[in-house]
Coordinates of C-alpha atoms and ligand atoms in Angstrom, one line a residue:
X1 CA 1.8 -7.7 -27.0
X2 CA -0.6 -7.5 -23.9
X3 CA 1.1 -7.4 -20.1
X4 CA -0.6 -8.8 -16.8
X5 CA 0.8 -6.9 -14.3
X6 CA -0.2 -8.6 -10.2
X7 CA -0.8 -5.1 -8.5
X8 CA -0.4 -6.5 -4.6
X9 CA -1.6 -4.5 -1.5
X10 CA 0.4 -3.6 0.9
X11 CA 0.4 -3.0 4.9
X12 CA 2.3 -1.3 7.1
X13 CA 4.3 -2.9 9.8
X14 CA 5.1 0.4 11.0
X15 CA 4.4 3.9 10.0
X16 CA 5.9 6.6 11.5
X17 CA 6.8 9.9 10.2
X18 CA 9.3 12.0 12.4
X19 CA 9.1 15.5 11.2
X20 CA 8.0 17.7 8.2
X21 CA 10.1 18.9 5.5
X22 CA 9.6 22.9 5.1
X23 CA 7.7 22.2 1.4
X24 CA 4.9 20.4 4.0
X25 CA 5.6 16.9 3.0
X26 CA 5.8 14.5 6.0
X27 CA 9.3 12.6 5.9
X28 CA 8.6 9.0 6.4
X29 CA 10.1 6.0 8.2
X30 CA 7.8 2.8 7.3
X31 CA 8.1 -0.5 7.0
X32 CA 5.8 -2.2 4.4
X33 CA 5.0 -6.0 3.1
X34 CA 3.0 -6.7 0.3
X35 CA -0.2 -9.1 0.5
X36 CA -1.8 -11.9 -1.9
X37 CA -4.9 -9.1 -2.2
X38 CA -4.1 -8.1 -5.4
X39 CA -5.0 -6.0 -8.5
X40 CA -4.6 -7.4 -12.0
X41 CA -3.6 -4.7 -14.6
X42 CA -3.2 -5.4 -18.3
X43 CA -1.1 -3.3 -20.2
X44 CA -1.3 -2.7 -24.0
X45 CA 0.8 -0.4 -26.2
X46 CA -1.0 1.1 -28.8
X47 CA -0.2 3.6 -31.9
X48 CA -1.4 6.6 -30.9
X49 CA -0.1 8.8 -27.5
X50 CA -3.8 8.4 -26.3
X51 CA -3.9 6.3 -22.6
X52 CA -6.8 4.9 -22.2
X53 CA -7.8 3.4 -18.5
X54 CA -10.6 1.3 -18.1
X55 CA -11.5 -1.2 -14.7
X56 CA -14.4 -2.7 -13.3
X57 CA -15.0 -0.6 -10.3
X58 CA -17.1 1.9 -9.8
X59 CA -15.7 3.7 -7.4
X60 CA -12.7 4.8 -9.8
X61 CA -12.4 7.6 -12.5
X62 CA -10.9 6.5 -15.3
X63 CA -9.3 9.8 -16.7
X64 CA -5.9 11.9 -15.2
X65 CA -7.4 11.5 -11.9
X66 CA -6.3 7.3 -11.9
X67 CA -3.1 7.1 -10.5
X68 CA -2.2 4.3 -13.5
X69 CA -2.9 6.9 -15.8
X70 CA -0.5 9.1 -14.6
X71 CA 2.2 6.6 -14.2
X72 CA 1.5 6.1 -18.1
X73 CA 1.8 9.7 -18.7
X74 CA 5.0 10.6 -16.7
X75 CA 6.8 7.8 -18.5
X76 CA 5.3 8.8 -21.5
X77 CA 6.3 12.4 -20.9
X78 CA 9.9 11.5 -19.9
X79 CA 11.7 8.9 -22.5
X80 CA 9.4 11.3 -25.7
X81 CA 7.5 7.9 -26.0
X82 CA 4.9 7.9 -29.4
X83 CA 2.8 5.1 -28.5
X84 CA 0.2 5.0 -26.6
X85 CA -1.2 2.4 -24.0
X86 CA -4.7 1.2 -23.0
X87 CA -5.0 -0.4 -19.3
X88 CA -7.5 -2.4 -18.0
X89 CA -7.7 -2.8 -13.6
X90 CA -9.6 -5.7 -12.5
X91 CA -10.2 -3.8 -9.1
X92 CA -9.5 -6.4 -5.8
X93 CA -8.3 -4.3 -3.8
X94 CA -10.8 -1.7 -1.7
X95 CA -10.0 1.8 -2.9
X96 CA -9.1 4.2 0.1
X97 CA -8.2 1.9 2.2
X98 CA -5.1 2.4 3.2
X99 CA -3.6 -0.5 1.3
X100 CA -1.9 1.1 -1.3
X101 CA -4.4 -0.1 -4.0
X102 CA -3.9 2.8 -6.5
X103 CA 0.2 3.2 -5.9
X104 CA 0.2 -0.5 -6.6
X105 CA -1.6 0.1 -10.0
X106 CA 0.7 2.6 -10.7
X107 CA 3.7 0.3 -10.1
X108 CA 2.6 -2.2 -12.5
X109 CA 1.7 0.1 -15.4
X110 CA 5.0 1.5 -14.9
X111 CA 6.7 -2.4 -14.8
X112 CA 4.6 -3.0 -18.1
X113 CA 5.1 -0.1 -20.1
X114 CA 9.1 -0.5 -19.6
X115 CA 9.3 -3.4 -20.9
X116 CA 6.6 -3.0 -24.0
X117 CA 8.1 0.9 -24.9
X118 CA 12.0 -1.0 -24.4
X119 CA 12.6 1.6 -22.2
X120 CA 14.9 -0.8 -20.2
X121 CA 15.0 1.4 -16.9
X122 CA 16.7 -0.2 -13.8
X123 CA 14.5 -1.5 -11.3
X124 CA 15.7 1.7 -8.9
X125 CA 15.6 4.2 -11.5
X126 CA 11.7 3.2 -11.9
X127 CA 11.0 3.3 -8.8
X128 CA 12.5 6.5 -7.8
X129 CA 11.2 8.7 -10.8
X130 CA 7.8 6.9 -9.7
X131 CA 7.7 9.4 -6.7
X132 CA 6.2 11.7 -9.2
X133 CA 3.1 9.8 -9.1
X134 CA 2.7 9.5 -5.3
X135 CA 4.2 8.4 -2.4
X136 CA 4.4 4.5 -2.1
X137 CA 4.5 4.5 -5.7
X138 CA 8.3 3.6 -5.4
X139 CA 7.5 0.8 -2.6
X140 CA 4.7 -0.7 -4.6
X141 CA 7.7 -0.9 -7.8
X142 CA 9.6 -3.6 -6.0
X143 CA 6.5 -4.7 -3.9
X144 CA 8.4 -6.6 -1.4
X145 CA 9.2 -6.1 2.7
X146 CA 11.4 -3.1 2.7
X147 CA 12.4 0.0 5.2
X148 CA 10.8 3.3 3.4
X149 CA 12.4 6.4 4.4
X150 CA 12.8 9.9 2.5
X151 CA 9.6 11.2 0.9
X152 CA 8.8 7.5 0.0
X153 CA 11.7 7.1 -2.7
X154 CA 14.4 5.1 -0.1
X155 CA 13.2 1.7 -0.6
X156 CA 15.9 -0.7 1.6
X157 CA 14.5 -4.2 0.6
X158 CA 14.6 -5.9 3.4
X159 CA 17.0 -9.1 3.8
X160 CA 16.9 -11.5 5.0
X161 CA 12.4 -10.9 4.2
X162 CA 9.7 -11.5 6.3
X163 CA 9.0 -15.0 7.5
X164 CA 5.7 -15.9 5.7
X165 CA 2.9 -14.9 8.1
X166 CA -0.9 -14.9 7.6
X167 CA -2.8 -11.4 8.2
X168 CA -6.5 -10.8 8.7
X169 CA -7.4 -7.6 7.4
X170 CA -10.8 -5.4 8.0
X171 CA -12.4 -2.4 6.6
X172 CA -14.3 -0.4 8.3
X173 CA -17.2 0.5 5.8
X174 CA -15.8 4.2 5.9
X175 CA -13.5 5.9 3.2
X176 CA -10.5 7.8 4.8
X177 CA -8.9 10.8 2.2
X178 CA -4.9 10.8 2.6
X179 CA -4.6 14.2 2.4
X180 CA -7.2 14.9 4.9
X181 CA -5.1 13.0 7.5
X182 CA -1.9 14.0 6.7
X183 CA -2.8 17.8 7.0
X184 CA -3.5 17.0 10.8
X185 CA -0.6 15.5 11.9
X186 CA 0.8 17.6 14.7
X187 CA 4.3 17.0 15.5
X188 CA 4.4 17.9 19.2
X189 CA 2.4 15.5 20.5
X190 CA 3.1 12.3 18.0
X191 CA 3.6 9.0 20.0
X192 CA 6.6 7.4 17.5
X193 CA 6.7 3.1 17.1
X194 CA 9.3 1.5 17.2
X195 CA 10.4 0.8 13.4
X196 CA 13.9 -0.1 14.8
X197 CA 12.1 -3.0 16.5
X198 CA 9.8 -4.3 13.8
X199 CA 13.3 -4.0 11.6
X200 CA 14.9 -6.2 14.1
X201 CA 12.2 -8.2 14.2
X202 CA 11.9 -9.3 10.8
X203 CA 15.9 -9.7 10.8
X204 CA 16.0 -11.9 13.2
X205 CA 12.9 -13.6 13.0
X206 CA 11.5 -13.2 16.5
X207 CA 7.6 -13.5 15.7
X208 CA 6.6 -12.0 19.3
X209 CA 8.8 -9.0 18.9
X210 CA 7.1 -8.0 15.4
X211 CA 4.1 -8.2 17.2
X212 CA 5.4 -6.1 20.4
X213 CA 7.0 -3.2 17.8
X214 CA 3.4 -2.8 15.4
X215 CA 2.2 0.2 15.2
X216 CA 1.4 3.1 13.0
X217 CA 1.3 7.0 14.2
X218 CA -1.5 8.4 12.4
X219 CA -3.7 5.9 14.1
X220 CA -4.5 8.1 16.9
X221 CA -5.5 10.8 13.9
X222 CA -7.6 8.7 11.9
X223 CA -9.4 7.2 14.9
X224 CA -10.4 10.2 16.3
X225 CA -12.3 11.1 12.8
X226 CA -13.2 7.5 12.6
X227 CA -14.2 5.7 15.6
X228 CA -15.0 2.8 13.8
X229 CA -11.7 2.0 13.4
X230 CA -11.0 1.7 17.4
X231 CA -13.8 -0.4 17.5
X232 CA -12.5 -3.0 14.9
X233 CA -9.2 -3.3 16.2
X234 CA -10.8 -4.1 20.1
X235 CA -12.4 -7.1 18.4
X236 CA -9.9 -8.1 16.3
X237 CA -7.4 -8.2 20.0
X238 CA -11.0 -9.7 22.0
X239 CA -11.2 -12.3 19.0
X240 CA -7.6 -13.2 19.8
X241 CA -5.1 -11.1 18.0
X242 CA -2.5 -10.3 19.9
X243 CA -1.6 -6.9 18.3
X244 CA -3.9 -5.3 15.8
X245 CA -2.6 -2.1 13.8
X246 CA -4.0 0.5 10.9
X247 CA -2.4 -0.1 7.9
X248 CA -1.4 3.8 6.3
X249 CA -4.2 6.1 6.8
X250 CA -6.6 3.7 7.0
X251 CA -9.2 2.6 7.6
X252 CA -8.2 -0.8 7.3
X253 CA -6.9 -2.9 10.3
X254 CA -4.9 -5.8 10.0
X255 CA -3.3 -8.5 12.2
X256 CA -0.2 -10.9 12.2
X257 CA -0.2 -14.5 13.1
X258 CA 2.3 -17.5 12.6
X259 CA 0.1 -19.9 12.9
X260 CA -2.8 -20.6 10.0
X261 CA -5.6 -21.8 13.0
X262 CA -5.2 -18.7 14.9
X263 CA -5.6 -16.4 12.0
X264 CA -8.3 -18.6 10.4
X265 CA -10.6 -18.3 14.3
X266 CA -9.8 -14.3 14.1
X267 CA -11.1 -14.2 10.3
X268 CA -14.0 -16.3 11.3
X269 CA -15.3 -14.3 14.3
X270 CA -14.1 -10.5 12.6
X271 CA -16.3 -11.4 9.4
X272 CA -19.4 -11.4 11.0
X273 CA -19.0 -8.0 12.3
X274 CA -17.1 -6.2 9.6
X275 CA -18.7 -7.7 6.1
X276 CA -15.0 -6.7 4.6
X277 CA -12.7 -8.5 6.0
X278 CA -10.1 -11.4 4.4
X279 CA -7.5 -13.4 5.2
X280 CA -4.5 -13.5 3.6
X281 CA -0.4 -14.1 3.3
X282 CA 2.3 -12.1 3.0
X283 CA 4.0 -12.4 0.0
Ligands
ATP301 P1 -2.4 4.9 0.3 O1 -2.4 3.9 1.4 O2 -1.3 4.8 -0.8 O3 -2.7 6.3 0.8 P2 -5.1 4.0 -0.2 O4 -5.0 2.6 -0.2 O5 -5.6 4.7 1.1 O6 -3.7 4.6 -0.6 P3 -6.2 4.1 -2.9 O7 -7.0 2.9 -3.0 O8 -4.9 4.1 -3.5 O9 -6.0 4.5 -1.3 O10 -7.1 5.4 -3.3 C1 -6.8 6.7 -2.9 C2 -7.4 7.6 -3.9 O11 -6.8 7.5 -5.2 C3 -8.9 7.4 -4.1 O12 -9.5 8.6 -3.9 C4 -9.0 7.0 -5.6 O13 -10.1 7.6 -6.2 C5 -7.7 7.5 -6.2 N1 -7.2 6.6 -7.3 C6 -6.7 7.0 -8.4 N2 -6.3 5.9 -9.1 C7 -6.6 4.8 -8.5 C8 -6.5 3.4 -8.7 N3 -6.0 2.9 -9.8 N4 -6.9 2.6 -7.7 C9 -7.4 3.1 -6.6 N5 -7.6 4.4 -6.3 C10 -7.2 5.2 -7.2

């Protein structure tokens, strides 16, 4: 039996981390929504132990190093499993980007290979032994809005959701290393957003006040190394977005609109500055 997995990306609404723990780990306090930009991943078991990852990007190594392989591993590793899997990634998703692509891949492989090894593991027990891979690993398991505190393994889904919005996303043409960032965070001087606000926001529906409580810490960090990135987000807000925010580490920047029109004019003018740029809803 062969599994199609939909690996979705995901943004952050807000990003904030608001100390570290004394292992070095930044705790987090996000909140996330997936995207229709997505990954397909097609699971197979095999007869063997041997994974075998495969995908049509270039960009990606296909051995340990894949974070779908590893999710195949650890589960592999932890229920004694004697079959094997192959996976194939159709790649959609820009890698280091700061939209979750490979933590999404990893989520599906481990949705897949539950189901086709019978391993049968709550949705929550999943995602929290996914942490092992990386983490928004344990987001990317339920893929849907939710509040992510902890080291990435509290996943509140959010209820009632987000309204369904359309969000114009654009990639600088740089590639931004996680670690890299994270190693620079300095705690002192960290300007925090307002997750309580974007929570509020999304609970009771108020469209102005998501827009008002966007925002994402690490920005300041990840601009500084990246100017680019400044420089997308003041066309984005001169094209007419009224907030525009770095999703993770970046380098992508996104906006938020209710209304198709508005989002479709920012898409139209971002595009012929940044060549990767989309438009697309939340899920
Ligand atoms: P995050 O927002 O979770 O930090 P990201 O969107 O910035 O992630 P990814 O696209 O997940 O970045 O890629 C980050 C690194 O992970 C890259 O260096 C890439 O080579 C590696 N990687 C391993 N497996 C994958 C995969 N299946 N898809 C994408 N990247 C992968």
């Amino acid at each position: 039996m062969i599994i199609v997995e939909k690996a979705a990306a995901k943004v952050n609404l807000g990003l904030d981390t608001p100390f570290r723990h004394a292992d070095g780990q930044p705790e987090w306090n996000m909140v996330m929504t997936s995207i229709d930009l997505a990954d397909y991943v097609e699971v197979r078991s095999t007869g063997t132990r041997q994974i075998v990852v495969s995908s049509n990007s270039g960009f990606l190594p296909n051995d340990q190093r894949n974070l779908a392989f590893q999710a195949a591993s650890l589960l592999q590793r932890t229920f004694k499993i004697n079959h094997g899997a192959h996976i194939k990634i159709q790649k959609k998703i820009p890698v280091a980007a700061g939209l979750g692509g490979g933590s999404s891949d990893a989520a599906a492989v481990l949705r897949a290979l539950n189901r086709l090894w019978d391993i049968q593991l709550p949705i929550a027990e999943l995602a929290k032994l996914s942490l092992k891979v990386d983490s928004d690993v344990p987001y990317c398991v339920y893929s849907k809005t939710a509040h992510v505190t902890g080291l990435g393994e509290q996943v509140d889904v959010l209820e009632p959701a987000l309204k369904p919005v359309w969000i114009v996303l654009a990639k600088p043409n740089v590639s931004v290393s996680t670690p890299s960032i994270l190693r620079q965070i300095n705690y002192d001087g960290l300007a925090h957003p307002d997750i309580n606000g974007v929570l509020d926001a999304i609970a009771t529906g108020d469209h102005h006040q998501l827009l008002a409580s966007m925002g994402n810490a690490l920005e300041p960090i990840s601009v500084h190394r990246y100017p680019e990135i400044q420089q997308i987000k003041e066309r984005m807000q001169g094209y007419g977005a009224e907030t525009a925010v770095m999703s993770g580490t970046g380098p992508t920047v996104f906006s938020v609109f209710n209304k198709e029109s508005r989002a479709q004019r920012v898409f139209n003018s971002i595009r012929g500055f940044c060549p990767e740029a989309y438009l697309v809803r939340s899920l």
